[in-house]
Amino acid sequence: MTEVKREVFGQMPEEEGGGVVEKFILKSESVKVEILSLGCIIAALETKGRDGEFADVVLGFDTLEGYTRKHPFFGAVVGRVANRIAKGRFTVDGKEYQLFLNNGPNSLHGGARGFDKVLWSPQLLPNGVCFFRLSPDGEEGYPGDLKVWVTYTLSGGELAIHYRAQTSKTTPINLTNHAYFNLAGQGSRDIYDHEISIQADYYLPVDDTKIPTGEVAAVQGTSFDLRQPVELGKHLQKFGLDGFDHNFCLQQVQARRLVARACHPPTGRAMEVHTTQPGIQFYTGNNLDGSLKGKGAVTYPKHSAFCLETQNWPDAVNKPHFPNTLLQPGEEYNHTTWLVFKTA
């Protein structure tokens, strides 16, 4: 049985449009997750270690103020288009669209005020919560009125995130959740003792602005071969890597499959990622720099968390040989990701 509760988390500042931010608490025997109506943010996720002790394994803030200031998308649903669009430009039906540039020369995670920075309308479910919003035609430069539903449901150790969308005009769409995980517990210094595996035979090489070059490269014989678990710290050292911020190409099937696994041997906490999406961005918190004070006043230094963002491939709207990212009127965008928490 999943217990579902709601409470007030805070009040949005007037300059952000005001409005009450609610927190939804979903609780099973093995997992407790807290989700905000601001940006559908996963603000806390507690899961058991092999000693039976709970720890909060996602980075974030204790108060609303932390989330209304600039932060690296902690726990949020990002959109309309997650990841990067080269030069913030794309063409649909012969018309060129220009987006806000918020990541060097590129547009990242929906632009200046993406889905992570707005209030969503919640509806309670027996085992979770469904958030809805209408992204109006022209919001952040994107075409079409886009209706979006994001549903979180908890069953035992499994948190499902279901994304649905419908549009009035052809528009690119790519939704993901940007939770930062540390299975040792948020506030732990680094993730070097985590073991990571990703079921991908190919990855996307990127240019110096993190835009895919267009090549779909084999992982075989490279530092991107994570098909067998690697201990992260040793792996980064062995290949002289600063970290990962890359899309791994998954099997192109619209069925649920296991695509990644993270494990923290000292505590026994493990997380599996299952999805219907064609890609997963593996990011090792390279841009965290200790400047943000998170929950319990801890700081978050470089490599103190990882993200496994299930999504379409970055800049797919400008790369015809990448999986289609355009949603047409009359069609429905429909994807699910399942995070399964276990002890190893």
Coordinates of C-alpha atoms in Angstrom, one line a residue:
M1 CA 0.0 0.0 0.0
T2 CA 1.2 3.5 -0.8
E3 CA 0.3 6.3 1.5
V4 CA -0.3 9.7 -0.2
K5 CA -0.3 13.1 1.7
R6 CA -0.2 16.7 0.6
E7 CA 1.0 19.8 2.5
V8 CA 1.9 23.4 1.8
F9 CA 5.6 23.9 1.0
G10 CA 5.6 27.6 0.4
Q11 CA 4.4 30.7 -1.5
M12 CA 5.9 31.7 -4.9
P13 CA 7.3 35.3 -4.9
E14 CA 5.0 37.8 -6.5
E15 CA 7.5 38.5 -9.3
E16 CA 7.2 34.8 -10.2
G17 CA 3.4 35.1 -10.4
G18 CA 2.7 34.1 -6.8
G19 CA 0.7 31.0 -6.0
V20 CA 1.0 28.2 -3.4
V21 CA 3.5 25.5 -3.9
E22 CA 2.4 22.1 -2.5
K23 CA 4.4 19.1 -1.5
F24 CA 3.1 15.6 -2.1
I25 CA 4.5 12.7 0.0
L26 CA 4.3 9.2 -1.4
K27 CA 5.3 6.5 1.0
S28 CA 5.6 2.7 0.7
E29 CA 7.4 0.3 3.1
S30 CA 10.7 0.8 1.3
V31 CA 10.6 4.2 -0.3
K32 CA 9.4 7.7 0.6
V33 CA 9.3 10.4 -2.1
E34 CA 8.5 14.1 -1.8
I35 CA 7.4 15.9 -5.0
L36 CA 6.6 19.6 -5.4
S37 CA 4.0 21.2 -7.6
L38 CA 6.7 23.7 -8.7
G39 CA 8.4 22.0 -11.7
C40 CA 7.2 18.5 -10.6
I41 CA 10.4 18.5 -8.5
I42 CA 11.5 15.4 -6.7
A43 CA 12.6 17.2 -3.5
A44 CA 13.5 14.1 -1.5
L45 CA 13.7 10.4 -2.0
E46 CA 14.4 8.2 0.9
T47 CA 15.3 4.5 0.4
K48 CA 16.7 1.7 2.6
G49 CA 20.2 0.4 2.8
R50 CA 21.0 -3.2 3.7
D51 CA 21.1 -2.2 7.4
G52 CA 17.4 -1.1 7.1
E53 CA 18.3 2.5 7.6
F54 CA 16.7 5.2 5.3
A55 CA 18.7 7.9 3.6
D56 CA 17.6 10.7 1.3
V57 CA 19.4 10.0 -2.0
V58 CA 18.6 13.1 -4.0
L59 CA 20.1 16.6 -3.9
G60 CA 17.9 19.6 -3.3
F61 CA 16.9 22.2 -0.8
D62 CA 15.0 22.4 2.5
T63 CA 13.0 25.5 1.5
L64 CA 11.2 26.8 -1.5
E65 CA 13.6 29.7 -1.7
G66 CA 16.4 27.4 -2.8
Y67 CA 14.3 26.2 -5.7
T68 CA 13.3 29.7 -6.8
R69 CA 16.9 30.8 -7.1
K70 CA 19.3 29.7 -9.8
H71 CA 20.2 26.0 -9.4
P72 CA 21.1 23.2 -11.8
F73 CA 17.6 21.8 -12.3
F74 CA 17.7 19.7 -9.1
G75 CA 14.9 17.0 -9.3
A76 CA 12.9 18.9 -11.8
V77 CA 10.9 17.9 -14.9
V78 CA 12.6 19.8 -17.8
G79 CA 10.9 20.8 -21.1
R80 CA 9.5 21.4 -23.6
V81 CA 12.8 20.1 -24.8
A82 CA 15.3 18.5 -22.4
N83 CA 19.0 18.8 -23.1
R84 CA 20.5 21.0 -25.8
I85 CA 19.3 22.5 -29.1
A86 CA 22.2 23.8 -31.2
K87 CA 22.2 27.7 -31.4
G88 CA 18.6 27.5 -30.0
R89 CA 17.3 27.2 -33.6
F90 CA 15.2 24.7 -35.5
T91 CA 12.8 24.7 -38.5
V92 CA 9.3 23.1 -38.5
D93 CA 7.1 23.1 -41.6
G94 CA 9.4 25.6 -43.3
K95 CA 9.3 28.1 -40.4
E96 CA 12.4 28.9 -38.4
Y97 CA 12.1 29.2 -34.6
Q98 CA 14.6 30.9 -32.4
L99 CA 14.8 30.0 -28.7
F100 CA 16.5 31.8 -25.7
L101 CA 20.2 30.9 -25.4
N102 CA 20.9 29.9 -21.8
N103 CA 23.9 27.5 -22.2
G104 CA 26.6 29.2 -24.1
P105 CA 25.6 29.3 -27.8
N106 CA 22.8 26.8 -27.2
S107 CA 19.3 26.5 -25.6
L108 CA 19.2 24.0 -22.7
H109 CA 16.3 22.3 -20.8
G110 CA 13.5 24.5 -22.2
G111 CA 15.1 28.0 -22.1
A112 CA 14.9 30.9 -19.7
R113 CA 11.7 29.8 -17.9
G114 CA 11.1 26.2 -18.7
F115 CA 8.8 23.6 -17.2
D116 CA 11.1 23.4 -14.1
K117 CA 10.2 27.0 -13.0
V118 CA 6.4 27.0 -13.3
L119 CA 3.6 25.8 -11.1
W120 CA 1.6 22.7 -12.2
S121 CA -1.9 21.8 -11.3
P122 CA -2.0 18.6 -9.1
Q123 CA -4.5 15.9 -8.8
L124 CA -4.2 13.2 -6.1
L125 CA -4.3 9.5 -7.1
P126 CA -4.7 6.5 -4.8
N127 CA -0.9 5.7 -5.2
G128 CA 0.5 9.0 -6.5
V129 CA -0.1 12.4 -8.0
C130 CA -0.7 13.7 -11.6
F131 CA 0.5 17.2 -12.5
F132 CA -1.0 19.1 -15.5
R133 CA -0.1 22.3 -17.3
L134 CA -0.9 24.0 -20.6
S135 CA 2.2 25.5 -22.2
P136 CA 0.8 28.2 -24.4
D137 CA 1.7 28.7 -28.1
G138 CA 4.9 30.7 -28.3
E139 CA 6.1 30.0 -24.7
E140 CA 9.9 30.2 -24.7
G141 CA 9.7 30.4 -28.5
Y142 CA 8.1 27.0 -29.1
P143 CA 5.1 26.5 -31.4
G144 CA 1.6 25.2 -30.4
D145 CA -0.5 25.0 -27.3
L146 CA 1.0 22.0 -25.5
K147 CA -1.0 20.1 -22.9
V148 CA 1.3 18.1 -20.6
W149 CA 0.6 15.5 -17.9
V150 CA 3.3 14.2 -15.6
T151 CA 2.2 11.4 -13.3
Y152 CA 4.3 9.9 -10.4
T153 CA 3.1 6.7 -8.8
L154 CA 4.8 4.6 -6.1
S155 CA 4.5 0.9 -5.7
G156 CA 6.8 -0.8 -3.3
G157 CA 10.3 0.1 -4.3
E158 CA 9.3 1.3 -7.8
L159 CA 8.7 4.9 -8.7
A160 CA 7.0 5.4 -12.1
I161 CA 7.2 8.7 -14.0
H162 CA 4.7 8.8 -16.8
Y163 CA 4.8 11.7 -19.4
R164 CA 1.9 12.5 -21.8
A165 CA 1.4 15.5 -24.1
Q166 CA -0.8 16.7 -26.9
T167 CA -0.2 19.7 -29.2
S168 CA -2.2 22.1 -31.4
K169 CA 0.8 22.6 -33.8
T170 CA 3.8 20.5 -34.7
T171 CA 6.4 21.0 -32.0
P172 CA 9.6 19.3 -30.7
I173 CA 9.1 17.7 -27.3
N174 CA 11.5 15.8 -25.0
L175 CA 10.7 15.4 -21.3
T176 CA 12.8 14.1 -18.6
N177 CA 13.3 14.3 -14.8
H178 CA 16.6 15.8 -13.7
A179 CA 17.1 14.3 -10.3
Y180 CA 20.7 14.2 -8.9
F181 CA 21.4 11.0 -7.0
N182 CA 23.9 9.9 -4.4
L183 CA 23.0 6.5 -3.1
A184 CA 25.3 7.0 -0.1
G185 CA 22.9 9.8 0.9
Q186 CA 22.7 13.4 -0.3
G187 CA 25.5 15.4 1.1
S188 CA 28.0 12.6 0.8
R189 CA 31.2 14.0 -0.7
D190 CA 31.4 12.1 -4.0
I191 CA 30.1 9.2 -6.1
Y192 CA 33.5 7.6 -6.8
D193 CA 32.5 4.4 -4.9
H194 CA 29.3 3.9 -6.9
E195 CA 29.1 1.1 -9.6
I196 CA 27.4 2.1 -12.8
S197 CA 26.3 0.2 -15.8
I198 CA 24.4 1.4 -18.9
Q199 CA 22.9 -1.0 -21.5
A200 CA 24.0 0.8 -24.6
D201 CA 26.2 -0.3 -27.5
Y202 CA 26.4 3.3 -28.9
Y203 CA 26.8 6.8 -27.6
L204 CA 26.8 10.3 -29.1
P205 CA 30.2 12.2 -29.3
V206 CA 29.8 15.9 -28.7
D207 CA 31.6 19.1 -29.7
D208 CA 33.0 21.6 -27.2
T209 CA 29.6 23.1 -26.6
K210 CA 28.1 19.6 -25.8
I211 CA 26.1 19.4 -29.0
P212 CA 26.2 15.9 -30.7
T213 CA 28.4 15.9 -33.8
G214 CA 25.9 13.7 -35.5
E215 CA 28.1 10.6 -35.3
V216 CA 26.6 7.5 -33.5
A217 CA 29.8 5.9 -32.1
A218 CA 30.3 2.4 -30.8
V219 CA 31.2 2.1 -27.1
Q220 CA 33.3 -1.0 -27.7
G221 CA 36.9 -0.4 -26.6
T222 CA 36.2 3.1 -25.3
S223 CA 35.6 4.8 -21.9
F224 CA 31.9 4.8 -22.8
D225 CA 31.6 1.0 -22.6
L226 CA 29.6 0.7 -19.4
R227 CA 27.8 -2.5 -20.4
Q228 CA 29.5 -4.2 -17.4
P229 CA 29.5 -2.4 -14.1
V230 CA 32.4 0.0 -13.5
E231 CA 33.5 1.6 -10.2
L232 CA 33.1 5.2 -11.2
G233 CA 36.1 6.8 -9.5
K234 CA 38.5 4.2 -10.8
H235 CA 37.0 4.4 -14.3
L236 CA 37.3 8.2 -14.5
Q237 CA 41.0 7.9 -13.3
K238 CA 41.8 5.0 -15.7
F239 CA 40.6 7.0 -18.8
G240 CA 41.6 10.5 -17.5
L241 CA 38.0 11.7 -17.7
D242 CA 36.6 14.9 -16.1
G243 CA 33.3 13.1 -15.9
F244 CA 30.4 12.2 -18.2
D245 CA 27.7 14.4 -19.8
H246 CA 26.7 12.3 -22.7
N247 CA 23.8 10.6 -24.3
F248 CA 23.8 6.8 -24.5
C249 CA 21.8 5.3 -27.4
L250 CA 19.3 2.7 -26.2
Q251 CA 17.5 0.0 -28.2
Q252 CA 14.8 1.7 -30.4
V253 CA 11.8 -0.1 -29.0
Q254 CA 8.8 1.5 -27.3
A255 CA 8.7 -1.2 -24.6
R256 CA 9.8 -1.1 -21.0
R257 CA 13.4 -2.4 -20.7
L258 CA 16.2 -2.2 -18.1
V259 CA 18.7 0.4 -19.3
A260 CA 20.9 1.4 -16.4
R261 CA 21.9 0.4 -12.9
A262 CA 23.6 2.2 -10.1
C263 CA 24.8 0.5 -6.9
H264 CA 26.6 1.7 -3.8
P265 CA 28.3 -1.4 -2.4
P266 CA 29.1 0.1 1.1
T267 CA 25.4 0.6 1.9
G268 CA 23.9 -1.9 -0.5
R269 CA 21.6 0.7 -2.0
A270 CA 20.9 0.0 -5.7
M271 CA 18.7 1.7 -8.3
E272 CA 17.6 0.3 -11.6
V273 CA 16.4 2.6 -14.5
H274 CA 13.7 1.1 -16.8
T275 CA 12.3 3.2 -19.7
T276 CA 10.5 3.4 -23.0
Q277 CA 12.8 6.2 -24.2
P278 CA 15.4 6.0 -26.9
G279 CA 18.2 7.6 -24.9
I280 CA 19.7 8.2 -21.5
Q281 CA 22.0 11.2 -20.6
F282 CA 24.6 10.1 -18.0
Y283 CA 25.8 13.2 -16.1
T284 CA 28.3 13.0 -13.2
G285 CA 27.7 16.5 -11.7
N286 CA 30.7 18.0 -13.3
N287 CA 29.4 21.6 -12.9
L288 CA 28.6 21.3 -9.2
D289 CA 31.2 23.4 -7.4
G290 CA 30.3 23.5 -3.8
S291 CA 28.8 27.0 -4.0
L292 CA 25.2 25.8 -3.4
K293 CA 24.0 25.1 0.1
G294 CA 21.6 22.1 0.0
K295 CA 19.5 20.2 2.5
G296 CA 20.8 20.3 6.0
A297 CA 23.2 23.1 5.0
V298 CA 25.6 20.7 3.2
T299 CA 27.4 21.9 0.1
Y300 CA 27.4 19.9 -3.2
P301 CA 30.9 19.7 -4.7
K302 CA 31.9 18.4 -8.1
H303 CA 31.0 14.7 -8.7
S304 CA 28.8 14.6 -5.6
A305 CA 25.9 13.2 -7.6
F306 CA 24.9 11.6 -10.9
C307 CA 21.9 11.9 -13.2
L308 CA 20.5 9.2 -15.4
E309 CA 18.1 11.3 -17.6
T310 CA 15.9 9.1 -19.8
Q311 CA 15.0 11.1 -22.9
N312 CA 15.3 11.6 -26.7
W313 CA 18.7 12.3 -28.2
P314 CA 20.0 15.8 -27.8
D315 CA 19.5 18.2 -30.7
A316 CA 17.3 15.6 -32.5
V317 CA 15.2 18.3 -34.0
N318 CA 18.2 19.3 -36.1
K319 CA 19.5 15.8 -36.9
P320 CA 17.1 13.9 -39.2
H321 CA 18.9 10.6 -38.6
F322 CA 18.2 10.8 -34.8
P323 CA 14.9 9.5 -33.4
N324 CA 12.0 11.7 -34.2
T325 CA 11.3 14.4 -31.6
L326 CA 8.4 16.2 -33.4
L327 CA 4.9 15.8 -32.0
Q328 CA 2.0 16.3 -34.5
P329 CA -1.5 17.5 -33.7
G330 CA -3.7 14.5 -33.2
E331 CA -0.8 12.4 -31.9
E332 CA 0.2 11.8 -28.3
Y333 CA 3.6 11.9 -26.7
N334 CA 3.7 9.0 -24.3
H335 CA 6.7 7.7 -22.3
T336 CA 7.3 6.1 -18.9
T337 CA 10.4 5.8 -16.8
W338 CA 10.6 3.5 -13.8
L339 CA 13.1 3.9 -11.0
V340 CA 13.4 0.7 -9.0
F341 CA 15.1 0.9 -5.6
K342 CA 16.6 -2.3 -4.1
T343 CA 19.3 -3.4 -1.7
A344 CA 22.1 -5.5 -3.0

